[in-house]
Every structure is written in C-alpha cells, then in structure tokens.
CSV table of C-alpha atoms in Angstrom, one decimal:
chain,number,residue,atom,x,y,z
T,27,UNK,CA,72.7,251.0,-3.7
T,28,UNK,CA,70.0,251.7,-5.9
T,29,UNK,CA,71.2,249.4,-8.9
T,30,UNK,CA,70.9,246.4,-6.2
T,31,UNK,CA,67.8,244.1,-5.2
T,32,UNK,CA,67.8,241.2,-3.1
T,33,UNK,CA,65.9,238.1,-3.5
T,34,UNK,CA,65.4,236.0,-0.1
T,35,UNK,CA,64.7,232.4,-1.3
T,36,UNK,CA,61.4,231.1,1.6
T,37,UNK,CA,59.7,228.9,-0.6
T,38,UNK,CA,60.6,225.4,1.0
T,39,UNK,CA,58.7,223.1,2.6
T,40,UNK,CA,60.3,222.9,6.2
T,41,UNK,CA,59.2,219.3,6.7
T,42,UNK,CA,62.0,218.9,9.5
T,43,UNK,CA,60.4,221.3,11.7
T,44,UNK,CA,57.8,218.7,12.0
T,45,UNK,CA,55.0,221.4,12.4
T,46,UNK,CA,52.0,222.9,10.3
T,47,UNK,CA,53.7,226.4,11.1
T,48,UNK,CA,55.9,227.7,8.3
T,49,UNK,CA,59.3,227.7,9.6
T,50,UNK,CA,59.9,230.9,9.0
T,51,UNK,CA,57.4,231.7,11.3
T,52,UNK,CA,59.0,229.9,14.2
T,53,UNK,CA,60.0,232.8,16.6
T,54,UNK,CA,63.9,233.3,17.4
T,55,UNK,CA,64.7,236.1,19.8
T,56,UNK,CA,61.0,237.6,19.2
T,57,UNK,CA,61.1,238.1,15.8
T,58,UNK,CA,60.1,235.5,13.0
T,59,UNK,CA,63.1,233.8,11.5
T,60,UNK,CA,62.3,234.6,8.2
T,61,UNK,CA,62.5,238.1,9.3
T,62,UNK,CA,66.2,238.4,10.1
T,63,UNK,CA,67.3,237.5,6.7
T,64,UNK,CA,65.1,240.2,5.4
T,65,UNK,CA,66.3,242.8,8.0
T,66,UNK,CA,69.9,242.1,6.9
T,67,UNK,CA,68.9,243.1,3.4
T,68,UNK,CA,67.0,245.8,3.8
T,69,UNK,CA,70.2,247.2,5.6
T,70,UNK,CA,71.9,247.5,2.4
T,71,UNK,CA,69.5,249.8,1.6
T,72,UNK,CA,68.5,248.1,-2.3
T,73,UNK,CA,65.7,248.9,-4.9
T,74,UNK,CA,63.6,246.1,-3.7
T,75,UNK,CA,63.7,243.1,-1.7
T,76,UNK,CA,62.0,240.2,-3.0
T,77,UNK,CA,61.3,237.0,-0.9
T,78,UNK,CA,60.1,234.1,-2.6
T,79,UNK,CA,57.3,232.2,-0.9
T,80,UNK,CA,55.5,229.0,-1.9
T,81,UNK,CA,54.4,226.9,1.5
T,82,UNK,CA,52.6,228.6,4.0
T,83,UNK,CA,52.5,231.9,1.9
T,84,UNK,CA,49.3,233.2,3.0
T,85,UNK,CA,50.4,233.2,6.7
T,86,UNK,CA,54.2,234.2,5.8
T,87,UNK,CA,53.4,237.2,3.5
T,88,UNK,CA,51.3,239.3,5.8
T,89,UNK,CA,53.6,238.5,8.5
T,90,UNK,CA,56.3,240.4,6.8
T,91,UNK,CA,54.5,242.9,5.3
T,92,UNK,CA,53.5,243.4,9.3
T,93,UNK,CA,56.8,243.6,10.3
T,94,UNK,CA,58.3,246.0,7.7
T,95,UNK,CA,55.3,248.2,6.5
T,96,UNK,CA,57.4,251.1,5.0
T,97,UNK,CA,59.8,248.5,3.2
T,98,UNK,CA,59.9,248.0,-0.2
T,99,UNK,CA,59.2,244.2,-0.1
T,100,UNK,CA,57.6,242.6,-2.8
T,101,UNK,CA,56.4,238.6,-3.3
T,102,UNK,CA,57.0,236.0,-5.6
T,103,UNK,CA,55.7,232.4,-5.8
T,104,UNK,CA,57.2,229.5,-6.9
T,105,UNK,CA,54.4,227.2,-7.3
T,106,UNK,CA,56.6,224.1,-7.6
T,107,UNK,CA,59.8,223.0,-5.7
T,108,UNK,CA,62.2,222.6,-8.6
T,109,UNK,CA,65.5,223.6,-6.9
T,110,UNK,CA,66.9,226.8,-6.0
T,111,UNK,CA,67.8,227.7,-9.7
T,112,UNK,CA,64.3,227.7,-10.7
T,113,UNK,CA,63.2,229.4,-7.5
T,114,UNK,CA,65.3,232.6,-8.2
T,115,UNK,CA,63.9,232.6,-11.7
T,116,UNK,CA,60.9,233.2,-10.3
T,117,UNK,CA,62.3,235.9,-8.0
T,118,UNK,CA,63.2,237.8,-11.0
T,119,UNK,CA,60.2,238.0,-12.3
T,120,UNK,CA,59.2,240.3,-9.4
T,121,UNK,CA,62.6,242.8,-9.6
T,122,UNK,CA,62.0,246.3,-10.4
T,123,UNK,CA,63.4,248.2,-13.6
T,124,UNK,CA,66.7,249.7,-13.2
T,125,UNK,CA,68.3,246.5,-11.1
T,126,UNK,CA,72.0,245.8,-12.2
T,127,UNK,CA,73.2,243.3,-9.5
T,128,UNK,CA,71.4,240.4,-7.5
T,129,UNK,CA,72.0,239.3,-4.3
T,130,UNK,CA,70.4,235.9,-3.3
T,131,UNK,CA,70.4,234.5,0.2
T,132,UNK,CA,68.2,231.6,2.2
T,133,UNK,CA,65.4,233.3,4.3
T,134,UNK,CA,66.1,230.5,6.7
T,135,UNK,CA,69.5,231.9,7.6
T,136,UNK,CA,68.9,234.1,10.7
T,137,UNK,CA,72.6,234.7,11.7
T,138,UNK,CA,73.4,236.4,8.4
T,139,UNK,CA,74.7,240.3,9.2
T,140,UNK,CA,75.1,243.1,6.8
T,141,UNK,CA,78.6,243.6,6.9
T,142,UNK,CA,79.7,240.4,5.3
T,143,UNK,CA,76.9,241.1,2.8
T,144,UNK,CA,78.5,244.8,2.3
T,145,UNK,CA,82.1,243.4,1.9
T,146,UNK,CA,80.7,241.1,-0.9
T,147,UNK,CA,79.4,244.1,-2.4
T,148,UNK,CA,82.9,245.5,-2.8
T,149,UNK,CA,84.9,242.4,-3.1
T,150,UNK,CA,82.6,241.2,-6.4
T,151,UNK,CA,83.0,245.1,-8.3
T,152,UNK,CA,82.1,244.5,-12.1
T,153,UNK,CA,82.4,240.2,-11.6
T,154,UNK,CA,80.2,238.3,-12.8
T,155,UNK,CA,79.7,236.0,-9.5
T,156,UNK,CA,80.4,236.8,-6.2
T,157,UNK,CA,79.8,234.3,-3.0
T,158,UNK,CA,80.7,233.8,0.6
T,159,UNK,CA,82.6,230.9,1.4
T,160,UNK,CA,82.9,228.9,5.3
T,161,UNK,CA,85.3,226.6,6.1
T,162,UNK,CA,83.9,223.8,9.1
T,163,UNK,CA,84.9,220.9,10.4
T,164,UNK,CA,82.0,218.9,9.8
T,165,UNK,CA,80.8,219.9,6.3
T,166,UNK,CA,77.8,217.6,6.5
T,167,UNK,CA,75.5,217.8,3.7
T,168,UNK,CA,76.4,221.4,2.3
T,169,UNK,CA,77.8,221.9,-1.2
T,170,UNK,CA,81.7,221.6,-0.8
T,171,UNK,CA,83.4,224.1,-3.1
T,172,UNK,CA,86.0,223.1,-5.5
T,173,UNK,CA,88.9,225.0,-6.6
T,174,UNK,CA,92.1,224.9,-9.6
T,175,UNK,CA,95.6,224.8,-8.5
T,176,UNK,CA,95.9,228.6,-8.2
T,177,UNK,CA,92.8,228.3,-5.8
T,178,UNK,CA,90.6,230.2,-7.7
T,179,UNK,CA,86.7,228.7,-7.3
T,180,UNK,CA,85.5,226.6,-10.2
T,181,UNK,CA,82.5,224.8,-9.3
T,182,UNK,CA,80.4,223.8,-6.3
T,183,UNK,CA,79.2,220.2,-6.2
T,184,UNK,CA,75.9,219.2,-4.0
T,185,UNK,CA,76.8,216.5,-1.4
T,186,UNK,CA,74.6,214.0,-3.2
T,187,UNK,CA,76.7,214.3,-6.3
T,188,UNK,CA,80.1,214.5,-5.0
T,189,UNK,CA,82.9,211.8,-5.1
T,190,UNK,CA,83.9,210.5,-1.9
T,191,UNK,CA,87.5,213.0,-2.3
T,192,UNK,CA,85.1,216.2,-2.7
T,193,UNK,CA,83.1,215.4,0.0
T,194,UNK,CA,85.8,215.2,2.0
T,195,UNK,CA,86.6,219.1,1.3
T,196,UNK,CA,85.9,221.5,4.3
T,197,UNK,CA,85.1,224.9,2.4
T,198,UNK,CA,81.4,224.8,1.8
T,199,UNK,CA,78.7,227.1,0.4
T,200,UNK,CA,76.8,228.9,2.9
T,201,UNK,CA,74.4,230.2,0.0
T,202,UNK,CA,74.9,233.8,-0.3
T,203,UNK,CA,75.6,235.2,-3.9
T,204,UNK,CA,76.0,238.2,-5.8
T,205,UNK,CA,75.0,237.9,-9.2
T,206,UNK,CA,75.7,240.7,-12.3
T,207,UNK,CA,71.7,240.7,-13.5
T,208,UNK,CA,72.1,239.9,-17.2
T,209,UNK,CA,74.9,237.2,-16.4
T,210,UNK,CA,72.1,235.6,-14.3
T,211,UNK,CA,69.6,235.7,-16.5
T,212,UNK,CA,71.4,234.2,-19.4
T,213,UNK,CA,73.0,231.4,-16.8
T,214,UNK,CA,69.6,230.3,-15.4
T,215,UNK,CA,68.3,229.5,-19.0
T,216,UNK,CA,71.5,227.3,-19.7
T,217,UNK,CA,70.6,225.2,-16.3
T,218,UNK,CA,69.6,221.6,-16.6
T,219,UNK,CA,68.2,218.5,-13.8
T,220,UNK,CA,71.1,216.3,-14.5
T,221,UNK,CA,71.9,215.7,-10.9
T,222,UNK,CA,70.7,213.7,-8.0
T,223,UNK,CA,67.8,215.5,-6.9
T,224,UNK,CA,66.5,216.1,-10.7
T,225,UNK,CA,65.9,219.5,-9.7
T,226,UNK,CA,67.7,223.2,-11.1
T,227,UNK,CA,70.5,223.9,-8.9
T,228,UNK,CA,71.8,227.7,-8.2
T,229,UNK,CA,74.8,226.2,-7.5
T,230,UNK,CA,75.7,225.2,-11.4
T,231,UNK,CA,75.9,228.5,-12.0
T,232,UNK,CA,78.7,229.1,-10.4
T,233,UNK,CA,80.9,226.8,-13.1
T,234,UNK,CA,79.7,228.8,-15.8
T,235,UNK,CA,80.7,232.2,-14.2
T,236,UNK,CA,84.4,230.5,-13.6
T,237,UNK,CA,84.6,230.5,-17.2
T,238,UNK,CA,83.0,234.1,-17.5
T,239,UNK,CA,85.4,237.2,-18.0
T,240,UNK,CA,86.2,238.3,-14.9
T,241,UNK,CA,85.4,234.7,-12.8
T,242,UNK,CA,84.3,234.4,-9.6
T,243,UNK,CA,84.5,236.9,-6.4
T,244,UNK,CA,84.5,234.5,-3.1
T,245,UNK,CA,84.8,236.0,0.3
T,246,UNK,CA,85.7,233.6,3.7
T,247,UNK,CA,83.1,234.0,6.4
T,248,UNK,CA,82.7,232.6,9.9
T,249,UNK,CA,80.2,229.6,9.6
T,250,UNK,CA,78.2,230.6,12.6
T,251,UNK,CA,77.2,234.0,11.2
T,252,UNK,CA,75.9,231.7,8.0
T,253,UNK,CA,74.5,229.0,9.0
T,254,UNK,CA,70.9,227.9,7.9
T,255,UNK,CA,68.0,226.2,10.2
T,256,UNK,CA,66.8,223.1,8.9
T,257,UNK,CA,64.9,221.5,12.4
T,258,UNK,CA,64.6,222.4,15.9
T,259,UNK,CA,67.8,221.5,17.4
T,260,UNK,CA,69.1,224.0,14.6
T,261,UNK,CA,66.6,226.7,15.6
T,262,UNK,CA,67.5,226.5,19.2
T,263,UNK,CA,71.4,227.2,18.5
T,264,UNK,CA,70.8,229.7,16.2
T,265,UNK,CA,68.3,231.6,19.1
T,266,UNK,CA,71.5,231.1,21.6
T,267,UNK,CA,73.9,232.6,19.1
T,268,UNK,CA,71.7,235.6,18.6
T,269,UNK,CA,70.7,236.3,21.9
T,270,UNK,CA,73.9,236.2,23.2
T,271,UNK,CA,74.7,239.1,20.6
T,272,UNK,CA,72.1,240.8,21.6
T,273,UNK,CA,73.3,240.6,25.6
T,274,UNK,CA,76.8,241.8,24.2
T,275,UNK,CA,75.2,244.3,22.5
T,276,UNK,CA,73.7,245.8,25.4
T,277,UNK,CA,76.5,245.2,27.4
T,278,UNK,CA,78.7,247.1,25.2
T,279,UNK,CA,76.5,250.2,25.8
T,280,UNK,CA,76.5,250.3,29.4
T,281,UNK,CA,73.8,247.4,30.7
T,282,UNK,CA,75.1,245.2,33.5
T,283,UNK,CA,73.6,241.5,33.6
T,284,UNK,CA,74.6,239.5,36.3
T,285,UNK,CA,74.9,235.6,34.7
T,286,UNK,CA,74.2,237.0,31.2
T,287,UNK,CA,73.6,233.2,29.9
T,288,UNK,CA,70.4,232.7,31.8
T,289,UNK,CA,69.3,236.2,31.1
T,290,UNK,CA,66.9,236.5,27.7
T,291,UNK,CA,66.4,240.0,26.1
T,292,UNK,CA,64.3,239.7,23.4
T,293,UNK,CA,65.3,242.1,19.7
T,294,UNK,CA,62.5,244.5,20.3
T,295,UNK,CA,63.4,245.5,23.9
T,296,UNK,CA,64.9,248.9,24.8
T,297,UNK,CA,67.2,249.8,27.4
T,298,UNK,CA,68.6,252.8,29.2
T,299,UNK,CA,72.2,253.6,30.9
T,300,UNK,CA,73.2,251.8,33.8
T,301,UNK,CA,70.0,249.1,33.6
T,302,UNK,CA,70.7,246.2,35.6
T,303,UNK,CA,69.4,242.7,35.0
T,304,UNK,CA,69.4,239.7,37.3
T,305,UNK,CA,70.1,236.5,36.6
T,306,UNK,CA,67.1,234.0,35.0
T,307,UNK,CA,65.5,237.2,34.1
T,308,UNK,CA,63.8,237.7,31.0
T,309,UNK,CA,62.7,240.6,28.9
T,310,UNK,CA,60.2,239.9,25.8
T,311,UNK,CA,58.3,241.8,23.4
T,312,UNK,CA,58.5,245.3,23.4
T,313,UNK,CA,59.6,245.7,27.2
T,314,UNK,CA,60.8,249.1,27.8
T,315,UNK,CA,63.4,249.6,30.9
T,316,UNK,CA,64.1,253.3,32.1
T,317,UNK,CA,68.0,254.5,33.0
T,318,UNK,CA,69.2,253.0,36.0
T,319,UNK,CA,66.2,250.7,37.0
T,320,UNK,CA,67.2,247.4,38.3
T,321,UNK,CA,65.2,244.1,37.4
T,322,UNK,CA,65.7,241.4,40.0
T,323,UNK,CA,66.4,237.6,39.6
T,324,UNK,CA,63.6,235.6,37.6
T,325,UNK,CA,61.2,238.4,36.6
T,326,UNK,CA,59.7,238.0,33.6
T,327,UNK,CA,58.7,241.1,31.7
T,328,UNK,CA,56.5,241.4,28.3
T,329,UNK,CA,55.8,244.4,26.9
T,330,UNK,CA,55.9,245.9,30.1
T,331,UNK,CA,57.4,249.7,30.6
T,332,UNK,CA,60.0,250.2,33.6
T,333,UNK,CA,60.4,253.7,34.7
T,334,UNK,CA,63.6,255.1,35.4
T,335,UNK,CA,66.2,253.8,38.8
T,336,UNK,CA,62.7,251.6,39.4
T,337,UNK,CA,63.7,248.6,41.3
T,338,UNK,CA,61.9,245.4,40.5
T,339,UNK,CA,62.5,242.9,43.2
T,340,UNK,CA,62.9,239.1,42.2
T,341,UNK,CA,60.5,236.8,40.1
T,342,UNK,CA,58.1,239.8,39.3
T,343,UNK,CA,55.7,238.8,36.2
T,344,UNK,CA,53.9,241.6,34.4
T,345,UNK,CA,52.6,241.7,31.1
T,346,UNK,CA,51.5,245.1,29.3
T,347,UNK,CA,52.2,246.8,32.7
T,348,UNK,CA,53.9,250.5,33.7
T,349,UNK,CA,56.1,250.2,36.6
C-alpha cells in the first residue's frame, strides 16, 4: 500500500498515569504500549509511519526506533498541545512524497489489530473520510457520533460540547480515521477553537467530509479491540485483554496451559509443539521453550532458553539461563 502512511498521534501529556514515565513507555505484555499501535501499522505495510511525539520525546523516540530498527518510522513534534487537529498537521509535515491516503490512530490504543485497519482500507475506496465506529454501554467521555435519518454519519460531537440528548447516544469514536490526503489538508486549514476545550479538534473534520462528494466511510468495531489507555486501571485491562490473546494464540497452535488465567506469556516469547505450562507460571522477555518441554507450576522464566521435552519442576526462577 505504497500510496498510504500512517500517522500515530503520542504527543500527550499522560498526566493520569501519575508518573514521570511517558505513558507510552509503560510496559503491557513486554512491549511498550506505544509500540502496539505502531506494530499494527506497520502491518499494513505503508510508505511511512509517522508518530507524533511532544512529552517525554527524548526517551519515547529511541525507544521505538529500538524496537523497529529496519522500519520506516519517522518523528514529528508538536511543540504545543493544541488538540488533535493541530497535532496531525504537524504529522504531515513529516509524510513522504507520493502519499495519497492518511490513516491516523492514538498511540495509546494498544488493542488496535490490523484487520479492522485493513477492512477500513477497503470499505473507504476513493471517500473522502473513513472511520471506525464502537457501540458501548457506557460511552463516558468519548465523542458520540451523530447520524441523519438514513443513518449516514454527519458529525461527531466531543462530550464537553454535547447536549444532554447526544450524550446520551451509544456509538462513539474510537479515533481511527482514514483520510484522502488533499481532503485533509484542505479540512485542517478550515478548523477553528470554537469549542470547550479551545483547542483544534480532528473530530470537526468529520462534518465537513459529510458534506464532501462521496461522504463518509464508517465501519462498526468491537470496543475492546479500540479502546485507549488513559490511567492505570485502564492499562491493567488492556494488559489482561492482550495476554489472554496471546494464551489463545498459543493455544491455538498446539501449547497446553493448565489454568491459562494465572499463566503470563509475555509477546516476545517463542514456543514449540506440545509445550506445556503450569499454572501461576510466567514466561517474560525473550524466553525460548523447546518442543515438548514442560514448565511446572510458579516458575518464572526471563529470557531464559528451554531445551526440547526438558522438564522444569515447580517455582523454578532463572533469568538469562539455558536449560
């Protein structure tokens, strides 16, 4: 998809994390979060992927060159945190020549797969706007989209500038769009602070694509694979959700674990045929487990190498060890 770039949006503060870390540093499932957002996009195999840093840049910018060496990841800054319109302006600046279509998604939005990014792809076609839609029971304080009579999308409001009835809508906006490049760029100079936060929302863009030839793409997705991480309570469910794919995952391909929820398996771990795991065990780093070796209740395993049908009784602990 060579005529595609995607621009992950990792500027913001994090101030509910309640740390001096960058959030997208905090680890989920052994990676950095800000790192699965990026994964997903490189997946889609586009001209470049641009992330967009301001706080904690100097630690978040090696850190992903780190993890993706060979990727063709490039940075820009926003300097000041004027909303999510003018933070993808910015992004722009940093796209490569020959880019035709943009897709912009939240870096702190770990669950977010490439399928549902690949269907967007094809759903959009020549559109001017494309965007995932969630419906939840709860909508809390994400943007609630608003639809005509024939249900086609027409706008999203913010919660803060809603009316009581449109906050009381259950479709929100989990934040993913596809954008035709020239579109964009004439839609981000039209945009304007007239809302509650006094800041340039992404979001108005939407209303002017409605009125575009063509209107709006929007696709239905499951919240969980959307959803963003604003604090910790928020980073521990999103670490559940994803470990528990990555137990599936192995369990699919022919791993046995005996109480899977207490087991963890970290992303960078690699396991043969007929592995089995005990319960409370956990496997971290870059742990290595050889076809049909068994790993007994409670160990705890980082970047350690299991040979083949070893057997590892209970609660073993080894670190950088070959067994």
């Amino acid at each position: 998809m060579h005529a595609l770039a995607v621009v992950v949006l990792a500027a913001g503060k994090g101030t509910r994390m309640k740390s001096r870390r960058p959030k997208l540093l905090f680890d989920l499932a052994g990676r950095p979060l800000g790192a699965w957002p990026v994964a997903a996009a490189l997946a889609l195999r586009p001209r470049a992927v641009v992330v967009v840093v301001g706080h904690g840049r100097e630690l978040l910018v090696p850190a992903l060159r780190a993890r993706f060496p060979r990727a063709p990841l490039r940075f820009a800054v926003q300097r000041e945190q004027l909303g999510t319109g003018h933070a993808l302006r910015c992004g722009l600046a940093a796209l490569p020549r020959g880019v035709r279509r943009v897709l912009a998604l939240c870096g702190d939005a770990p669950l977010v797969r490439p399928e549902p990014l690949r269907a967007l792809l094809a759903r959009t076609g020549e559109r001017p706007l494309g965007l995932l839609t969630s419906v939840v029971a709860h909508p809390a304080m994400y943007g609630r989209i608003v639809r005509d009579a024939r249900g086609r999308v027409v706008r999203i409001v913010e919660h803060r500038d809603a009316t009581l009835a449109e906050r009381r809508l259950r479709e929100v906006n989990p934040a993913v769009y596809l954008f035709d490049l020239a579109f964009l760029r004439r839609s981000l100079r039209r945009l304007r602070r007239a809302n509650a936060q006094r800041e340039l929302y992404l979001t108005d863009v939407v209303a002017l694509a409605a009125r575009a030839p063509g209107g709006v793409a929007d696709l239905p997705v499951p919240f969980d694979d959307l959803r963003g991480v604003n604090n910790r309570g928020e980073l521990a469910e999103a670490e559940d959700a994803m470990l528990d794919r990555i137990r599936c995952r192995w369990m699919a391909g022919g791993v046995t674990i005996r109480q899977p929820q207490t087991v963890r398996i970290e992303a960078g771990v690699r396991l043969g045929p007929d592995v089995e795991i005990g319960p409370g065990a956990q496997l971290l780093g870059g742990t290595v487990v050889g076809r049909g070796a068994a790993v007994g209740a409670g160990c705890i395993l980082r970047d350690t190498r299991v040979g083949p049908r070893a057997v590892l009784s209970p609660y073993v602990l080894a670190t950088g060890a070959r067994i």
